[in-house]
Tab-separated table of C-alpha atoms and ligand atoms in Angstrom:
chain	number	residue	atom	x	y	z
A	1	MET	CA	9.241	7.410	-48.172
A	2	LYS	CA	11.820	10.131	-47.621
A	3	THR	CA	11.798	12.600	-44.748
A	4	LEU	CA	13.025	16.190	-44.845
A	5	LEU	CA	13.784	17.986	-41.608
A	6	ARG	CA	13.486	21.737	-42.179
A	7	ILE	CA	15.028	24.031	-39.573
A	8	ASP	CA	14.339	27.786	-39.773
A	9	SER	CA	16.041	30.329	-37.568
A	10	SER	CA	15.392	33.848	-38.893
A	11	PHE	CA	13.440	36.004	-36.440
A	12	ASN	CA	11.829	37.655	-39.464
A	13	LEU	CA	8.552	35.810	-39.969
A	14	THR	CA	7.265	37.960	-42.839
A	15	ASN	CA	9.827	38.457	-45.618
A	16	SER	CA	12.983	36.653	-44.554
A	17	PHE	CA	15.285	35.686	-47.426
A	18	SER	CA	16.384	32.417	-45.837
A	19	ARG	CA	12.771	31.435	-45.119
A	20	GLN	CA	11.633	32.281	-48.670
A	21	ALA	CA	14.532	30.326	-50.170
A	22	ALA	CA	13.763	27.410	-47.805
A	23	ASP	CA	10.081	27.575	-48.903
A	24	HIS	CA	11.281	27.213	-52.489
A	25	PHE	CA	13.534	24.300	-51.554
A	26	GLU	CA	10.692	22.573	-49.686
A	27	LYS	CA	8.300	23.078	-52.610
A	28	LEU	CA	10.757	21.492	-55.073
A	29	TRP	CA	11.619	18.742	-52.617
A	30	LYS	CA	7.939	17.826	-52.359
A	31	THR	CA	7.715	17.735	-56.158
A	32	VAL	CA	10.458	15.106	-56.352
A	33	ASN	CA	9.258	13.340	-53.193
A	34	PRO	CA	5.445	13.405	-53.516
A	35	ASP	CA	5.062	10.831	-50.722
A	36	GLY	CA	7.748	12.462	-48.597
A	37	MET	CA	7.242	13.806	-45.106
A	38	VAL	CA	8.466	17.220	-43.918
A	39	ILE	CA	9.267	17.796	-40.258
A	40	ARG	CA	9.481	21.476	-39.384
A	41	ARG	CA	11.489	22.897	-36.549
A	42	ASP	CA	11.048	26.658	-36.323
A	43	LEU	CA	13.540	28.022	-33.817
A	44	GLU	CA	11.924	31.469	-33.749
A	45	ARG	CA	8.445	30.195	-32.980
A	46	THR	CA	9.757	27.710	-30.410
A	47	LYS	CA	13.061	28.892	-29.020
A	48	PRO	CA	15.276	26.242	-27.476
A	49	PRO	CA	16.740	27.271	-24.112
A	50	HIS	CA	20.475	27.700	-23.666
A	51	LEU	CA	22.284	24.519	-22.742
A	52	THR	CA	23.022	24.248	-19.022
A	53	GLN	CA	25.800	22.461	-17.176
A	54	GLU	CA	23.198	20.140	-15.669
A	55	VAL	CA	21.757	19.057	-19.027
A	56	TYR	CA	25.228	18.761	-20.544
A	57	GLY	CA	26.268	16.576	-17.590
A	58	ALA	CA	23.240	14.338	-18.133
A	59	PHE	CA	24.205	13.849	-21.814
A	60	ALA	CA	27.243	11.809	-20.770
A	61	LYS	CA	25.203	9.677	-18.354
A	62	ASN	CA	22.459	9.370	-20.973
A	63	VAL	CA	19.704	8.915	-18.423
A	64	ASN	CA	16.526	10.901	-18.356
A	65	GLY	CA	16.422	10.859	-14.568
A	66	GLU	CA	16.523	13.992	-12.457
A	67	THR	CA	17.639	16.064	-15.419
A	68	ASP	CA	15.149	16.586	-18.199
A	69	LEU	CA	16.585	15.390	-21.514
A	70	THR	CA	13.197	15.446	-23.220
A	71	LEU	CA	14.016	18.368	-25.529
A	72	SER	CA	17.393	16.972	-26.582
A	73	ASP	CA	15.811	13.535	-27.133
A	74	GLU	CA	13.042	15.073	-29.243
A	75	LEU	CA	15.396	17.200	-31.368
A	76	ILE	CA	17.766	14.279	-31.955
A	77	SER	CA	14.881	11.996	-32.857
A	78	GLU	CA	13.839	14.456	-35.578
A	79	VAL	CA	17.379	14.498	-36.961
A	80	GLU	CA	17.550	10.696	-36.860
A	81	GLN	CA	14.256	10.380	-38.736
A	82	ALA	CA	15.431	12.692	-41.536
A	83	ASP	CA	17.018	11.519	-44.777
A	84	GLU	CA	17.689	15.109	-45.696
A	85	ILE	CA	18.158	18.170	-43.508
A	86	LEU	CA	17.556	21.769	-44.567
A	87	ILE	CA	18.895	24.576	-42.398
A	88	GLY	CA	17.945	28.204	-43.053
A	89	SER	CA	20.183	30.655	-41.242
A	90	PRO	CA	20.568	34.410	-41.387
A	91	VAL	CA	23.876	35.950	-40.369
A	92	TYR	CA	23.529	37.975	-37.172
A	93	ASN	CA	26.682	39.720	-36.032
A	94	HIS	CA	29.023	37.450	-37.995
A	95	ALA	CA	27.406	34.273	-36.656
A	96	VAL	CA	24.333	32.055	-36.711
A	97	PRO	CA	21.323	33.260	-34.650
A	98	SER	CA	21.665	32.358	-30.968
A	99	THR	CA	18.538	30.171	-31.305
A	100	LEU	CA	20.320	28.037	-33.901
A	101	LYS	CA	23.420	27.809	-31.720
A	102	ALA	CA	21.254	26.725	-28.759
A	103	TYR	CA	19.603	24.110	-31.000
A	104	ILE	CA	23.005	22.793	-32.081
A	105	ASP	CA	24.100	22.547	-28.431
A	106	HIS	CA	21.133	20.222	-27.749
A	107	ILE	CA	21.813	17.877	-30.672
A	108	ILE	CA	25.591	17.498	-30.396
A	109	ARG	CA	25.386	14.694	-27.857
A	110	ILE	CA	27.838	11.947	-27.027
A	111	ASN	CA	26.813	8.413	-28.039
A	112	LYS	CA	23.751	9.841	-29.799
A	113	THR	CA	25.081	11.982	-32.647
A	114	PHE	CA	28.832	11.432	-32.163
A	115	ALA	CA	31.053	8.939	-30.380
A	116	TYR	CA	34.468	9.355	-28.854
A	117	ASP	CA	37.123	6.775	-28.135
A	118	PRO	CA	38.983	7.909	-24.979
A	119	LYS	CA	41.996	5.715	-25.866
A	120	THR	CA	42.595	6.975	-29.393
A	121	TYR	CA	40.864	10.358	-29.023
A	122	ILE	CA	39.154	9.580	-32.312
A	123	ARG	CA	35.656	10.978	-32.706
A	124	LYS	CA	33.148	9.747	-35.201
A	125	GLY	CA	29.759	11.005	-36.311
A	126	LEU	CA	26.843	8.647	-35.732
A	127	LEU	CA	24.372	10.039	-38.265
A	128	ILE	CA	24.757	7.996	-41.416
A	129	ASN	CA	23.170	8.038	-44.872
A	130	LYS	CA	21.936	11.611	-44.579
A	131	SER	CA	22.483	14.701	-46.666
A	132	ALA	CA	22.099	18.331	-45.688
A	133	ASN	CA	21.395	21.652	-47.354
A	134	VAL	CA	22.336	24.942	-45.798
A	135	ILE	CA	20.827	28.287	-46.825
A	136	VAL	CA	22.651	31.311	-45.412
A	137	SER	CA	21.359	34.852	-45.972
A	138	ARG	CA	23.338	37.948	-45.149
A	139	GLY	CA	23.249	41.673	-45.748
A	140	GLY	CA	26.889	41.870	-46.736
A	141	ALA	CA	28.811	40.890	-49.840
A	142	PRO	CA	31.324	38.080	-50.348
A	143	ILE	CA	35.038	38.845	-49.948
A	144	ASN	CA	37.089	37.424	-52.846
A	145	GLY	CA	34.078	35.283	-53.702
A	146	GLU	CA	34.029	33.741	-50.231
A	147	SER	CA	31.791	33.987	-47.192
A	148	PRO	CA	33.041	36.964	-45.118
A	149	ASP	CA	32.128	35.381	-41.769
A	150	GLY	CA	32.492	31.617	-42.219
A	151	VAL	CA	28.888	30.787	-41.249
A	152	GLU	CA	28.569	28.210	-44.061
A	153	ALA	CA	31.838	26.563	-42.975
A	154	TYR	CA	30.686	26.530	-39.340
A	155	LEU	CA	27.411	24.788	-40.204
A	156	GLU	CA	29.176	22.351	-42.518
A	157	GLY	CA	31.649	21.579	-39.714
A	158	ILE	CA	28.831	20.884	-37.246
A	159	LEU	CA	27.095	18.565	-39.738
A	160	ASN	CA	30.398	16.803	-40.510
A	161	TYR	CA	30.964	16.294	-36.800
A	162	MET	CA	27.727	14.303	-36.586
A	163	GLY	CA	28.690	12.232	-39.640
A	164	ILE	CA	26.931	14.140	-42.409
A	165	ASP	CA	29.328	14.965	-45.209
A	166	GLN	CA	26.987	15.236	-48.173
A	167	ILE	CA	26.289	18.963	-47.827
A	168	ASN	CA	25.186	21.643	-50.242
A	169	SER	CA	25.365	25.329	-49.309
A	170	PHE	CA	23.344	28.149	-50.842
A	171	SER	CA	24.585	31.613	-49.922
A	172	ILE	CA	22.401	34.699	-50.340
A	173	TYR	CA	24.387	37.935	-50.297
A	174	GLY	CA	23.459	41.600	-50.241
A	175	THR	CA	19.968	41.247	-48.804
A	176	THR	CA	20.067	44.751	-47.365
A	177	TYR	CA	21.237	46.383	-50.620
A	178	GLU	CA	19.064	47.928	-53.290
A	179	GLY	CA	18.064	45.269	-55.809
A	180	SER	CA	18.066	42.548	-53.177
A	181	GLU	CA	15.157	40.845	-54.958
A	182	TYR	CA	17.762	39.598	-57.458
A	183	ALA	CA	19.635	37.955	-54.595
A	184	LEU	CA	16.521	35.955	-53.772
A	185	GLN	CA	15.901	35.116	-57.441
A	186	ASN	CA	19.500	33.942	-57.812
A	187	SER	CA	19.256	31.706	-54.767
A	188	LYS	CA	15.989	30.214	-56.027
A	189	ALA	CA	17.676	29.546	-59.398
A	190	ALA	CA	20.602	27.842	-57.607
A	191	ILE	CA	18.133	25.659	-55.682
A	192	GLU	CA	16.364	24.760	-58.951
A	193	ASP	CA	19.740	23.779	-60.465
A	194	TYR	CA	20.422	21.588	-57.452
A	195	PHE	CA	17.203	19.678	-58.002
A	196	LYS	CA	17.928	19.338	-61.731
A	197	THR	CA	21.488	18.119	-61.410
A	198	ASN	CA	21.984	16.492	-58.019
A	199	GLU	CA	21.091	12.803	-58.009
A	200	TYR	CA	20.975	12.797	-54.201
A	201	ALA	CA	18.043	15.227	-54.314
A	202	LYS	CA	15.891	12.765	-56.237
B	1	LIG	C1	20.893	41.695	-35.500
B	1	LIG	C2	21.392	41.634	-36.911
B	1	LIG	C3	22.734	41.451	-37.161
B	1	LIG	C4	23.211	41.365	-38.473
B	1	LIG	N1	24.532	41.118	-38.680
B	1	LIG	C5	24.981	40.936	-39.937
B	1	LIG	C6	26.357	40.590	-40.190
B	1	LIG	O1	27.156	40.427	-39.294
B	1	LIG	N2	26.751	40.426	-41.474
B	1	LIG	C7	25.892	40.570	-42.532
B	1	LIG	O2	26.299	40.387	-43.673
B	1	LIG	N3	24.578	40.903	-42.334
B	1	LIG	C8	24.116	41.065	-41.069
B	1	LIG	N4	22.793	41.366	-40.843
B	1	LIG	C9	21.860	41.417	-41.991
B	1	LIG	C10	21.131	40.065	-42.138
B	1	LIG	O3	22.048	39.010	-42.282
B	1	LIG	C11	20.221	40.113	-43.358
B	1	LIG	O4	19.174	41.047	-43.099
B	1	LIG	C12	19.649	38.745	-43.705
B	1	LIG	O5	18.872	38.874	-44.878
B	1	LIG	C13	18.825	38.158	-42.588
B	1	LIG	O6	18.303	36.903	-42.984
B	1	LIG	P1	16.739	36.738	-43.289
B	1	LIG	O7	16.430	37.636	-44.459
B	1	LIG	O8	16.561	35.294	-43.606
B	1	LIG	O9	15.986	37.148	-42.058
B	1	LIG	C14	22.302	41.487	-39.547
B	1	LIG	C15	20.932	41.684	-39.292
B	1	LIG	C16	20.484	41.744	-37.999
B	1	LIG	C17	19.005	41.934	-37.747
């Protein structure tokens, strides 16, 4: 039985493009994985707090003593359980929402999601045999066919850092322009193509 971890971060709970595209992804995922389980982590409905020096310090000691590591433990356990991860992210001021950044700060954790050899300075991701899908929605248009703010590359870099290198990105552009319904249709079509052609999705 496969497990999908779905992470949403748009603060728009009614007609968000990234949420609608993620709904479509989840629906198709369930079609190809009828016995699959979906874990949902909605960062708008339950906002993770900013990382503190105290919690960060406790990461290295890896003890849930005086400092509460419960949230980080819980978030990492969800990631560990997942075979596939789906991240929906709007672009806010050239970046991911601050809730998503706070979430990332709680899951990038030494000896849990990455390891570091102090002699060689070599880091390695500890999450193996997982794939990820990233849906990024933005009001603006691409520049020379590329993301104008690098949000997709940022999220791919974070996933790579934890050892996930099988990543698919779906970019939705022009959501604030007239005719933006086509942007949503196009992203849904791209997601359908992914499920038709990508063996990893099956
Ligand atoms: C606070 C805020 C900042 C935004 N900043 C950007 C931006 O830097 N670049 C951009 O292309 N669109 C920007 N937008 C537009 C959103 O990316 C766009 O509305 C997108 O569709 C939001 O994702 P959602 O539909 O999933 O909620 C911004 C919107 C908001 C509310």
